[in-house]
Coordinates of C-alpha atoms and ligand atoms in Angstrom, one line a residue:
Chain A
M5 CA -12.1 20.9 1.2
V6 CA -14.9 18.6 0.1
F7 CA -12.5 16.3 -1.4
V8 CA -10.5 15.9 1.8
S9 CA -13.5 15.0 3.9
R10 CA -14.7 12.7 1.2
S11 CA -11.4 11.0 1.0
R12 CA -11.6 10.4 4.8
A13 CA -14.9 8.7 4.4
K14 CA -13.7 6.6 1.5
S15 CA -10.6 5.3 3.1
P16 CA -11.2 4.2 6.7
W17 CA -8.3 2.0 7.7
I18 CA -9.0 -0.1 10.7
F19 CA -6.9 -1.3 13.6
Q20 CA -8.3 -3.9 15.8
V21 CA -7.6 -4.4 19.5
N22 CA -8.7 -7.6 21.1
A23 CA -9.3 -6.4 24.7
A24 CA -9.9 -9.9 26.1
S25 CA -12.6 -10.9 23.6
C26 CA -13.5 -14.5 23.2
N27 CA -12.3 -14.2 19.5
G28 CA -15.9 -14.6 18.3
C29 CA -16.0 -10.9 17.3
L30 CA -12.5 -11.0 15.9
I31 CA -13.4 -13.9 13.6
E32 CA -16.5 -12.1 12.4
L33 CA -14.5 -9.0 11.8
L34 CA -12.1 -11.0 9.6
A35 CA -15.0 -12.5 7.9
A36 CA -16.2 -9.0 7.0
L37 CA -12.9 -8.6 5.1
S38 CA -13.2 -11.9 3.2
P39 CA -14.3 -12.1 -0.4
R40 CA -18.0 -12.7 0.4
Y41 CA -18.3 -9.4 2.4
D42 CA -15.3 -7.6 1.1
A43 CA -14.9 -4.5 3.3
E44 CA -12.2 -3.2 0.9
R45 CA -15.2 -2.1 -1.3
L46 CA -15.6 0.6 1.3
G47 CA -11.9 1.4 1.3
C48 CA -11.4 -0.5 4.5
V49 CA -8.0 -2.0 5.0
L50 CA -7.0 -3.9 8.1
V51 CA -3.6 -2.3 9.2
G52 CA -1.2 -3.7 11.7
S53 CA 0.1 -0.4 13.2
P54 CA -2.1 2.1 15.0
R55 CA -0.2 4.9 13.4
H56 CA -1.8 4.0 10.0
A57 CA -5.3 3.7 11.3
D58 CA -8.4 5.8 11.2
I59 CA -10.9 3.5 13.0
L60 CA -10.1 1.7 16.2
V61 CA -12.2 -1.4 16.5
A62 CA -12.2 -2.6 20.1
M63 CA -13.6 -6.0 21.1
G64 CA -14.0 -7.6 24.4
P65 CA -14.9 -6.4 27.9
V66 CA -11.5 -4.8 28.7
T67 CA -9.7 -6.4 31.6
S68 CA -7.0 -5.0 33.8
K69 CA -4.4 -6.6 31.6
T70 CA -5.7 -5.3 28.3
L71 CA -6.7 -1.8 29.5
P72 CA -3.2 -0.2 29.1
V73 CA -2.8 -1.8 25.7
L74 CA -6.1 -0.5 24.5
V75 CA -5.6 3.0 25.7
R76 CA -2.0 3.1 24.3
A77 CA -3.2 2.0 20.9
Y78 CA -5.8 4.7 20.9
R79 CA -3.3 7.3 21.8
Q80 CA -0.9 6.2 19.1
M81 CA -3.5 6.8 16.4
P82 CA -3.2 10.2 14.5
E83 CA -6.2 12.5 14.5
P84 CA -8.9 12.4 13.1
K85 CA -9.9 9.0 14.5
V86 CA -13.1 7.3 15.6
T87 CA -13.7 4.3 17.9
V88 CA -16.0 1.4 17.3
A89 CA -17.1 -0.9 20.1
L90 CA -17.7 -4.3 18.5
G91 CA -19.9 -6.9 20.2
T92 CA -21.9 -7.1 23.4
C93 CA -18.7 -7.4 25.5
A94 CA -17.3 -4.1 24.2
V95 CA -20.6 -2.3 24.3
S96 CA -21.5 -3.1 27.9
G97 CA -19.4 -5.9 29.3
G98 CA -22.2 -8.5 28.8
V99 CA -21.7 -11.5 31.0
F100 CA -18.5 -10.2 32.4
V101 CA -19.9 -7.3 34.4
G102 CA -19.0 -7.8 38.0
S103 CA -15.8 -9.8 37.3
H104 CA -12.9 -8.8 39.5
V105 CA -10.7 -8.1 36.4
F106 CA -13.4 -6.2 34.5
E107 CA -12.4 -2.6 33.8
G108 CA -14.7 -1.8 30.9
P109 CA -16.7 -1.5 29.0
V110 CA -14.9 0.2 26.2
G111 CA -17.1 3.3 26.5
K112 CA -15.8 3.9 30.0
V113 CA -12.2 4.1 29.0
L114 CA -12.4 5.6 25.5
P115 CA -14.8 7.9 23.6
V116 CA -16.8 5.5 21.5
D117 CA -18.5 6.8 18.3
V118 CA -20.3 3.7 17.1
Y119 CA -21.6 0.7 19.0
I120 CA -22.3 -2.6 17.2
G121 CA -24.3 -5.0 19.3
G122 CA -24.4 -8.8 18.9
C123 CA -22.6 -11.7 20.3
P124 CA -21.0 -11.9 17.8
P125 CA -22.4 -9.4 15.3
K126 CA -23.0 -10.7 11.8
P127 CA -20.4 -9.5 9.2
E128 CA -23.2 -7.6 7.5
A129 CA -23.8 -5.6 10.7
I130 CA -20.0 -5.0 11.0
L131 CA -19.9 -3.6 7.5
R132 CA -22.9 -1.3 8.3
G133 CA -21.2 -0.2 11.5
L134 CA -17.9 0.6 9.7
M135 CA -19.9 2.6 7.1
K136 CA -21.4 4.6 9.9
A137 CA -17.9 5.1 11.5
A138 CA -16.6 6.3 8.1
E139 CA -19.4 8.9 7.9
K140 CA -18.3 10.1 11.3
L141 CA -14.8 10.5 10.0
E142 CA -16.1 12.6 7.2
G143 CA -17.7 15.0 9.7
V144 CA -14.7 15.6 12.0
R145 CA -12.2 18.3 11.3
G146 CA -8.5 18.1 12.1
Chain B
M184 CA 13.8 23.9 -20.9
L185 CA 14.6 20.5 -19.6
A186 CA 13.9 21.7 -16.0
L187 CA 10.5 22.8 -17.1
E188 CA 9.8 19.5 -18.8
L189 CA 10.8 17.6 -15.7
L190 CA 8.5 19.8 -13.7
A191 CA 5.6 19.0 -16.0
A192 CA 6.5 15.3 -16.0
A193 CA 6.5 15.0 -12.2
P194 CA 2.7 15.1 -11.6
L195 CA 2.2 12.9 -14.6
I196 CA 4.3 10.1 -13.3
A197 CA 2.9 10.4 -9.8
T198 CA -0.7 10.3 -11.1
A199 CA 0.1 7.3 -13.4
S200 CA 1.7 5.4 -10.5
L201 CA -1.2 5.9 -8.2
L202 CA -3.6 5.0 -11.0
Y203 CA -1.6 1.8 -11.6
D204 CA -1.9 1.0 -7.9
G205 CA -5.7 1.2 -8.2
V206 CA -5.6 -1.2 -11.2
D207 CA -3.4 -3.5 -9.2
R208 CA -5.7 -3.6 -6.2
K209 CA -8.8 -4.0 -8.4
V210 CA -7.3 -6.9 -10.4
R211 CA -6.0 -8.6 -7.3
A212 CA -9.4 -8.4 -5.7
R213 CA -11.1 -9.8 -8.8
M214 CA -8.6 -12.7 -8.9
Q215 CA -9.6 -13.4 -5.4
G216 CA -13.3 -13.3 -6.3
R217 CA -14.0 -10.0 -4.6
V218 CA -15.3 -6.7 -5.9
G219 CA -12.4 -4.7 -4.6
P220 CA -12.0 -1.0 -4.1
P221 CA -12.7 1.7 -6.7
L222 CA -9.9 2.5 -9.2
V223 CA -9.3 5.8 -7.6
Q224 CA -8.8 4.4 -4.1
P225 CA -5.1 5.2 -3.9
F226 CA -6.0 8.9 -4.5
Y227 CA -8.5 8.8 -1.6
D228 CA -5.8 7.1 0.6
F229 CA -3.2 9.6 -0.4
V230 CA -5.4 12.7 0.3
K231 CA -6.7 11.2 3.5
L232 CA -3.2 10.5 4.8
L233 CA -2.0 13.9 3.8
S234 CA -4.8 15.5 5.8
K235 CA -4.1 13.5 9.0
D236 CA -2.2 14.5 12.1
R237 CA 1.7 14.4 12.0
I238 CA 3.1 12.3 14.8
V239 CA 6.9 12.2 15.5
P240 CA 7.9 9.5 18.1
R241 CA 9.9 10.9 20.9
A242 CA 12.6 8.3 20.5
S243 CA 13.2 9.2 16.8
A244 CA 16.0 11.1 15.2
R245 CA 13.6 14.0 14.3
L246 CA 15.3 15.5 11.3
I247 CA 16.0 12.3 9.5
Y248 CA 12.6 10.9 10.4
T249 CA 10.6 13.8 9.1
T250 CA 12.5 14.6 6.0
S251 CA 13.3 11.2 4.5
P252 CA 9.8 10.4 3.2
L253 CA 9.7 13.8 1.4
L254 CA 13.2 13.3 0.0
S255 CA 12.5 9.7 -1.0
S256 CA 9.4 10.5 -2.9
A257 CA 11.1 13.5 -4.5
L258 CA 13.9 11.3 -5.7
A259 CA 11.5 8.6 -7.0
V260 CA 9.5 11.2 -8.8
T261 CA 12.6 12.7 -10.3
A262 CA 13.7 9.2 -11.5
G263 CA 10.3 8.8 -13.1
S264 CA 10.4 12.3 -14.7
L265 CA 13.9 11.7 -16.1
L266 CA 12.6 8.5 -17.7
L267 CA 9.7 10.3 -19.2
A268 CA 12.0 13.0 -20.6
G269 CA 14.2 10.3 -22.0
L270 CA 11.3 8.7 -23.6
A271 CA 10.1 12.0 -25.1
G272 CA 13.5 12.5 -26.6
S273 CA 14.3 15.7 -24.8
L274 CA 16.9 14.2 -22.5
R275 CA 19.9 12.8 -24.3
V276 CA 22.8 12.3 -21.9
P277 CA 24.8 9.1 -21.7
G278 CA 24.2 7.0 -18.6
D279 CA 20.8 8.3 -17.6
V280 CA 19.5 4.7 -17.3
V281 CA 22.1 4.2 -14.5
L282 CA 21.1 7.5 -13.0
I283 CA 17.4 6.5 -12.9
L284 CA 18.2 3.2 -11.2
S285 CA 20.5 4.8 -8.7
L286 CA 17.9 7.4 -7.8
L287 CA 15.4 4.6 -7.1
T288 CA 18.0 2.8 -5.0
V289 CA 18.7 5.9 -2.9
A290 CA 15.0 6.5 -2.6
S291 CA 14.4 3.1 -1.1
L292 CA 17.5 3.3 1.2
L293 CA 16.4 6.8 2.4
L294 CA 13.0 5.5 3.3
M295 CA 14.4 2.6 5.2
V296 CA 16.9 4.7 7.1
G297 CA 14.2 7.3 7.9
G298 CA 11.9 4.5 9.2
A299 CA 14.7 2.9 11.2
S300 CA 15.5 6.3 12.8
S301 CA 12.0 6.1 14.5
G302 CA 13.6 3.9 17.2
N303 CA 11.1 1.1 16.7
P304 CA 12.9 -2.3 16.8
Y305 CA 10.7 -3.6 14.0
A306 CA 11.9 -0.8 11.7
A307 CA 15.5 -1.6 12.6
V308 CA 15.0 -5.3 11.7
S309 CA 13.4 -4.1 8.5
L310 CA 16.4 -2.0 7.6
A311 CA 18.7 -4.9 8.0
R312 CA 16.4 -7.0 5.8
G313 CA 16.0 -4.3 3.3
V314 CA 19.7 -3.7 2.7
S315 CA 20.3 -7.4 2.1
V316 CA 17.4 -7.6 -0.3
L317 CA 18.4 -4.3 -2.0
F318 CA 21.9 -5.5 -2.8
S319 CA 20.7 -8.9 -4.0
Y320 CA 18.3 -7.6 -6.6
K321 CA 19.9 -4.4 -7.7
V322 CA 22.9 -6.1 -9.1
P323 CA 21.1 -8.3 -11.7
M324 CA 18.7 -5.4 -12.3
M325 CA 21.6 -3.1 -13.1
I326 CA 23.3 -5.6 -15.3
S327 CA 20.2 -6.4 -17.3
V328 CA 19.5 -2.7 -17.9
I329 CA 23.1 -2.1 -19.0
A330 CA 22.8 -5.1 -21.4
A331 CA 19.7 -3.6 -22.8
S332 CA 20.9 0.0 -23.3
A333 CA 24.5 -0.6 -24.5
G334 CA 23.7 -0.4 -28.2
G335 CA 22.2 3.1 -28.5
A336 CA 23.9 6.3 -29.7
P337 CA 24.1 8.1 -26.4
L338 CA 25.4 5.1 -24.5
L339 CA 23.4 3.6 -21.6
S340 CA 20.5 6.1 -22.1
V341 CA 16.8 5.8 -22.5
A342 CA 16.9 7.9 -25.6
G343 CA 19.6 5.7 -27.1
A344 CA 17.7 2.5 -26.4
V345 CA 14.5 4.1 -27.9
E346 CA 16.4 5.1 -31.1
L347 CA 17.9 1.7 -31.4
Q348 CA 14.5 0.0 -31.1
R349 CA 12.8 2.4 -33.5
K350 CA 15.3 1.1 -36.1
S351 CA 15.4 -2.6 -35.3
G352 CA 12.2 -3.4 -33.4
P353 CA 11.6 -4.2 -29.7
L354 CA 14.8 -5.5 -28.1
A355 CA 13.3 -8.4 -26.2
L356 CA 11.8 -9.8 -29.4
S357 CA 14.7 -9.1 -31.7
S358 CA 17.7 -10.4 -29.8
V359 CA 18.6 -13.2 -27.4
S360 CA 20.4 -10.7 -25.1
G361 CA 17.3 -8.5 -24.9
A362 CA 15.0 -11.5 -24.1
L363 CA 17.3 -12.7 -21.3
A364 CA 17.7 -9.3 -19.8
L365 CA 13.9 -8.7 -19.8
A366 CA 13.4 -12.0 -18.0
S367 CA 15.9 -11.0 -15.4
F368 CA 14.4 -7.5 -15.0
L369 CA 10.9 -8.8 -14.6
L370 CA 12.0 -11.1 -11.8
C371 CA 13.6 -8.0 -10.0
M372 CA 10.5 -5.9 -10.4
P373 CA 8.5 -7.3 -7.4
S374 CA 11.4 -6.4 -5.2
E375 CA 11.6 -2.9 -6.5
G376 CA 7.9 -2.5 -5.8
E377 CA 8.2 -4.2 -2.5
V378 CA 5.3 -6.6 -3.1
T379 CA 4.8 -10.3 -2.4
P380 CA 6.7 -12.6 -2.7
F381 CA 9.7 -10.4 -2.0
D382 CA 8.2 -8.0 0.5
V383 CA 10.2 -9.3 3.4
T384 CA 11.2 -5.7 4.3
T385 CA 7.6 -4.6 5.0
A386 CA 6.0 -8.0 5.7
E387 CA 3.0 -7.1 7.9
T388 CA 2.8 -10.5 9.6
E389 CA 6.5 -10.6 10.4
V390 CA 7.8 -7.1 11.0
V391 CA 4.5 -5.2 11.0
Y392 CA 5.2 -3.0 7.9
G393 CA 8.8 -2.8 8.8
F394 CA 10.2 0.7 8.4
M395 CA 6.7 2.1 7.7
I396 CA 5.5 1.0 11.2
E397 CA 5.8 4.4 12.9
Y398 CA 5.1 6.5 9.9
G399 CA 1.5 7.9 9.9
G400 CA -0.4 10.7 8.2
P401 CA 1.5 12.8 5.6
Y402 CA 4.7 10.8 6.2
L403 CA 3.0 7.6 5.3
A404 CA 1.4 9.2 2.3
L405 CA 4.8 10.3 0.9
A406 CA 6.4 6.9 1.8
K407 CA 3.6 5.1 -0.1
L408 CA 3.9 7.5 -3.0
A409 CA 7.6 6.9 -3.2
K410 CA 6.9 3.1 -3.3
S411 CA 4.3 3.3 -6.0
V412 CA 6.3 5.7 -8.1
S413 CA 9.3 3.3 -7.9
R414 CA 7.1 0.4 -8.8
F415 CA 5.6 2.1 -11.9
T416 CA 8.9 3.7 -12.9
A417 CA 10.6 0.2 -12.9
A418 CA 7.7 -1.1 -15.1
L419 CA 7.9 1.8 -17.5
L420 CA 11.7 1.4 -17.7
A421 CA 11.3 -2.2 -18.6
S422 CA 8.7 -1.4 -21.2
S423 CA 10.8 1.4 -22.8
L424 CA 14.1 -0.5 -22.8
F425 CA 12.9 -3.9 -23.9
L426 CA 9.6 -3.6 -25.6
Y427 CA 9.5 -0.2 -27.3
T428 CA 7.7 -0.8 -30.6
P429 CA 8.1 1.4 -33.6
L430 CA 4.6 2.3 -34.7
G431 CA 5.2 5.3 -36.9
S432 CA 4.2 8.3 -34.8
R433 CA 5.8 9.3 -31.5
P434 CA 2.6 9.8 -29.4
V435 CA 1.2 6.4 -30.5
E436 CA 4.5 4.8 -29.5
L437 CA 4.5 6.4 -26.1
A438 CA 1.0 5.3 -25.4
A439 CA 1.9 1.8 -26.4
C440 CA 4.9 2.0 -24.2
A441 CA 2.8 3.1 -21.2
L442 CA 0.3 0.3 -21.9
G443 CA 3.2 -2.2 -22.1
A444 CA 4.4 -1.0 -18.7
V445 CA 0.9 -1.7 -17.2
V446 CA 0.9 -5.2 -18.8
L447 CA 4.4 -6.0 -17.5
A448 CA 3.5 -4.8 -14.0
L449 CA 0.3 -6.8 -14.1
I450 CA 2.3 -9.9 -14.9
S451 CA 5.3 -9.5 -12.6
I452 CA 3.8 -7.6 -9.7
T453 CA 0.0 -8.2 -9.6
A454 CA -0.4 -11.7 -10.8
L455 CA 2.8 -13.0 -9.2
G456 CA 1.8 -11.5 -5.9
T457 CA -1.6 -13.1 -6.0
F458 CA -0.3 -16.6 -6.9
V459 CA 2.6 -17.1 -4.5
A460 CA 3.2 -16.5 -0.8
R461 CA 6.0 -14.6 0.8
V462 CA 9.4 -16.1 0.8
R463 CA 11.9 -15.9 3.6
V464 CA 14.7 -13.4 3.8
R465 CA 17.5 -15.8 3.2
Q466 CA 15.7 -17.2 0.2
V467 CA 15.5 -13.8 -1.4
A468 CA 19.2 -13.3 -1.5
G469 CA 19.7 -16.9 -2.7
F470 CA 17.2 -16.6 -5.4
Y471 CA 18.5 -13.4 -6.9
L472 CA 22.1 -14.6 -6.9
R473 CA 21.0 -17.6 -8.9
L474 CA 18.3 -17.2 -11.6
P475 CA 18.1 -13.5 -12.3
M476 CA 21.8 -13.1 -11.9
V477 CA 22.5 -15.9 -14.4
L478 CA 19.9 -14.5 -16.8
A479 CA 21.4 -11.0 -16.6
L480 CA 25.0 -12.3 -17.1
G481 CA 23.8 -14.4 -20.0
A482 CA 22.3 -11.3 -21.5
L483 CA 25.6 -9.5 -21.2
A484 CA 27.5 -12.4 -22.6
A485 CA 25.1 -12.7 -25.6
L486 CA 25.5 -9.0 -26.2
L487 CA 29.3 -9.1 -26.2
L488 CA 29.4 -12.3 -28.3
G489 CA 27.1 -10.7 -30.8
R490 CA 29.2 -7.7 -31.2
F491 CA 32.7 -9.1 -31.3
Chain C
M12 CA -3.4 -26.6 -4.0
G13 CA -0.5 -26.5 -6.4
I14 CA 0.6 -23.3 -8.0
G15 CA -0.8 -24.4 -11.4
K16 CA -4.2 -24.8 -9.9
I17 CA -4.0 -21.5 -8.1
M18 CA -3.1 -19.7 -11.3
K19 CA -6.0 -21.3 -13.2
D20 CA -8.4 -20.5 -10.4
A21 CA -7.3 -16.9 -10.2
A22 CA -7.4 -16.4 -13.9
T23 CA -10.9 -17.7 -14.3
R24 CA -12.1 -15.7 -11.3
L25 CA -10.8 -12.6 -12.9
F26 CA -13.5 -12.8 -15.6
R27 CA -16.3 -14.3 -13.5
K28 CA -18.8 -12.5 -11.3
P29 CA -17.3 -11.8 -7.9
S30 CA -18.8 -13.7 -5.0
T31 CA -19.2 -10.6 -2.9
I32 CA -22.8 -9.8 -1.8
G33 CA -24.3 -6.4 -2.6
Y34 CA -25.2 -5.5 0.9
P35 CA -24.7 -2.8 2.4
L36 CA -24.0 -0.7 -0.7
K37 CA -27.0 -2.0 -2.6
P38 CA -30.4 -2.6 -1.2
E39 CA -30.4 -6.3 -0.9
R40 CA -32.0 -8.7 1.5
V41 CA -29.6 -10.5 3.7
E42 CA -30.1 -14.2 4.1
V43 CA -30.4 -15.0 7.8
P44 CA -30.5 -18.6 8.9
D45 CA -33.8 -19.8 10.6
S46 CA -32.0 -20.6 13.8
Y47 CA -30.5 -17.1 14.0
R48 CA -31.0 -15.3 17.4
G49 CA -31.2 -11.6 16.9
A50 CA -32.9 -8.7 18.6
I51 CA -35.5 -9.6 21.2
D52 CA -39.2 -9.2 20.5
F53 CA -41.2 -9.0 23.8
D54 CA -44.9 -9.0 24.0
P55 CA -45.9 -7.4 27.4
K56 CA -49.6 -8.4 26.9
L57 CA -48.7 -12.1 27.2
C58 CA -46.3 -11.7 30.1
V59 CA -47.6 -12.8 33.5
G60 CA -44.7 -11.4 35.5
C61 CA -43.3 -14.8 36.7
M62 CA -39.8 -13.5 36.4
L63 CA -38.4 -16.8 35.3
C64 CA -36.6 -15.0 32.4
V65 CA -34.9 -12.6 34.8
R66 CA -33.6 -15.6 36.9
F67 CA -32.3 -17.4 33.9
C68 CA -30.7 -14.6 31.9
P69 CA -26.9 -15.2 32.3
S70 CA -25.9 -11.6 31.6
G71 CA -28.4 -9.6 33.6
A72 CA -29.9 -8.0 30.5
I73 CA -33.5 -8.2 31.9
T74 CA -34.5 -5.7 34.5
V75 CA -37.7 -5.5 36.6
A76 CA -39.4 -2.3 37.4
D77 CA -42.3 -2.0 39.9
K78 CA -45.4 -4.1 39.2
R79 CA -43.1 -6.7 37.8
R80 CA -42.8 -4.9 34.5
I81 CA -39.7 -6.3 32.7
A82 CA -37.5 -4.6 30.3
F83 CA -34.6 -5.7 28.1
D84 CA -31.3 -4.0 27.6
L85 CA -29.8 -5.2 24.3
A86 CA -26.5 -3.8 25.2
R87 CA -26.1 -6.5 27.8
C88 CA -27.9 -9.3 25.9
I89 CA -25.7 -12.1 24.5
Y90 CA -28.6 -13.6 22.4
C91 CA -28.4 -16.9 24.1
G92 CA -32.2 -17.5 23.9
Q93 CA -32.5 -18.7 27.5
C94 CA -35.3 -16.3 28.3
A95 CA -37.4 -17.3 25.3
E96 CA -36.9 -20.9 26.3
V97 CA -38.0 -20.6 29.8
C98 CA -40.9 -18.2 29.3
P99 CA -44.1 -20.2 30.1
R100 CA -46.3 -17.8 28.0
K101 CA -43.9 -17.5 25.0
A102 CA -43.9 -13.8 25.5
I103 CA -40.3 -13.5 24.3
K104 CA -39.0 -14.2 20.8
L105 CA -35.6 -13.7 19.3
T106 CA -36.1 -12.2 15.8
K107 CA -33.8 -12.2 12.8
E108 CA -33.0 -8.5 13.3
F109 CA -29.2 -8.4 13.3
E110 CA -28.4 -4.8 12.7
L111 CA -27.9 -3.3 16.2
I112 CA -25.9 -0.2 15.5
Y113 CA -26.3 2.8 17.6
E114 CA -24.3 5.9 18.6
S115 CA -25.2 5.8 22.2
I116 CA -25.4 2.9 24.7
E117 CA -28.9 4.2 25.8
S118 CA -30.3 3.3 22.4
F119 CA -29.9 -0.4 23.1
K120 CA -32.6 -0.3 25.9
Q121 CA -36.0 -1.7 24.8
Q122 CA -39.4 -0.6 26.1
Ligands
LIG513 S1 -19.5 -10.2 22.3 FE1 -19.7 -12.4 22.3 S2 -18.5 -13.0 20.5 FE2 -17.9 -11.0 21.0 S3 -16.1 -11.1 22.3 FE3 -17.9 -10.9 23.6 S4 -18.5 -13.1 24.1 FE4 -17.2 -13.1 22.3
LIG514 S1 -31.2 -13.9 25.1 FE1 -30.0 -14.5 26.9 S2 -28.8 -12.8 27.4 FE2 -30.4 -12.0 26.1 S3 -32.0 -11.4 27.5 FE3 -32.4 -13.5 26.9 S4 -31.5 -14.7 28.5 FE4 -30.7 -12.7 28.7
LIG515 S1 -40.6 -15.6 31.7 FE1 -42.1 -14.8 30.2 S2 -43.9 -14.5 31.4 FE2 -42.3 -14.8 32.9 S3 -41.7 -12.7 33.3 FE3 -40.4 -13.4 31.6 S4 -41.5 -12.7 29.9 FE4 -42.9 -12.6 31.5

């Protein structure tokens, strides 16, 4: 079954959820898919339906409005799946800790496998983080 | 005997289709100035999807939802295998060209219906769009194929068309009718493969992958397989009906035919999809009723005029 | 851009070297602009414990232990550079280190 786990590592499709991010992280994520960084080299494709995805990329501090959407998207993804928290907001809440609508960070509501710090992280860092997430996918059974 | 051959042809056509998908993605990426995924990427995708969890939405019509990707891919692979058998000369029944095209049509329809049975409103919209697209491009496609294969000994068959071209050279280069029919067919190919500019059924920015939206895991793997096999079968059909070149020995001719299919697909699917943006639903129907329809009818008229 | 120009552009690109960088698949240095603010480099020997940085940090990424020992939590940091700006002893620098990828949130803590 080496080929199966290898295929998982080679074809990590990503679904992004913007849980109240400022869009800085989102723009850098899209930059990572652009010709200069080309995440498709790693087999990454940005998909529009959580049913197709292997990696959930969550951005933003998670507010009371976005919490149900984030959790629902995660639950709609078929196993095996991993979660990536992208940006300071998703990692810890950053400047939003203590806000009355703050429900996060992502690690509090979902099991997070890879944290990518930065505000926003450079596209190179995002690529490296996605590679790490893909390695995790290779490891899990399901 | 034929059943055995079809069984052997099935993995062949599936592998070739996935491989062409890899070429398509690589060439697309290079045209956009990127490195792109490795050539075997579609195989990785396929195996990964097969190994994933199966999820059936609670609102779906379970039986239709779960069986239609399997049926659809089986039909598409059957169509491709029939084409291979016809090319190899072991299938000589009149009308198999029409059978191949009909199998592809049913395969697309099944997939759309299966997706729409998931209960997702996007999938329902996609079904409505898909049916209107299907009927607008299938008519010129069918006419052009009929015009191409009406001269062979077993009428309207791949083997007949191949025999004819072995005698008088590639149809598209030797007759007006053939050239017009090929032009019409090439314009229909992007719709058969559901790629830009005619992918209004599965447009991710409009209907979020349409009927594929709820499919995941093995279902998605089979749905994608059905699509890529349809895509490559259409290209191979065009290459064998219009551009079969007599080169002396059969294996060389078959290899040339496969190469021709890749070139045709690169032109009408890969390159076209890179150059132009998606059109709107209403434009698709309008487009197919004009240019490809006129070309196909012209091909038919030229054929009839040439004969009588 | 007209369709003709797009076609020409795509056709020439097909045979040119892609503009994709080698990183992270190949060992290649990443160009980081000089004004980039990355991971924090803190020199405790220079620090006098004035706690100006703690007061100015907008996200509460700097914590104080007893004896006014300060520590940085890069999970909270938004790399604004305020702390480096206000520090009277220049004990804080923002480096060009941009790869902050960890599997646990504890790994972000410095010192
Ligand atoms: S980490 Fe920074 S760039 Fe990313 S969403 Fe939060 S504030 Fe925006
Ligand atoms: S860079 Fe900004 S957020 Fe980070 S520790 Fe310094 S002041 Fe706080
Ligand atoms: S501002 Fe500089 S000197 Fe003052 S506590 Fe912070 S690091 Fe130390």
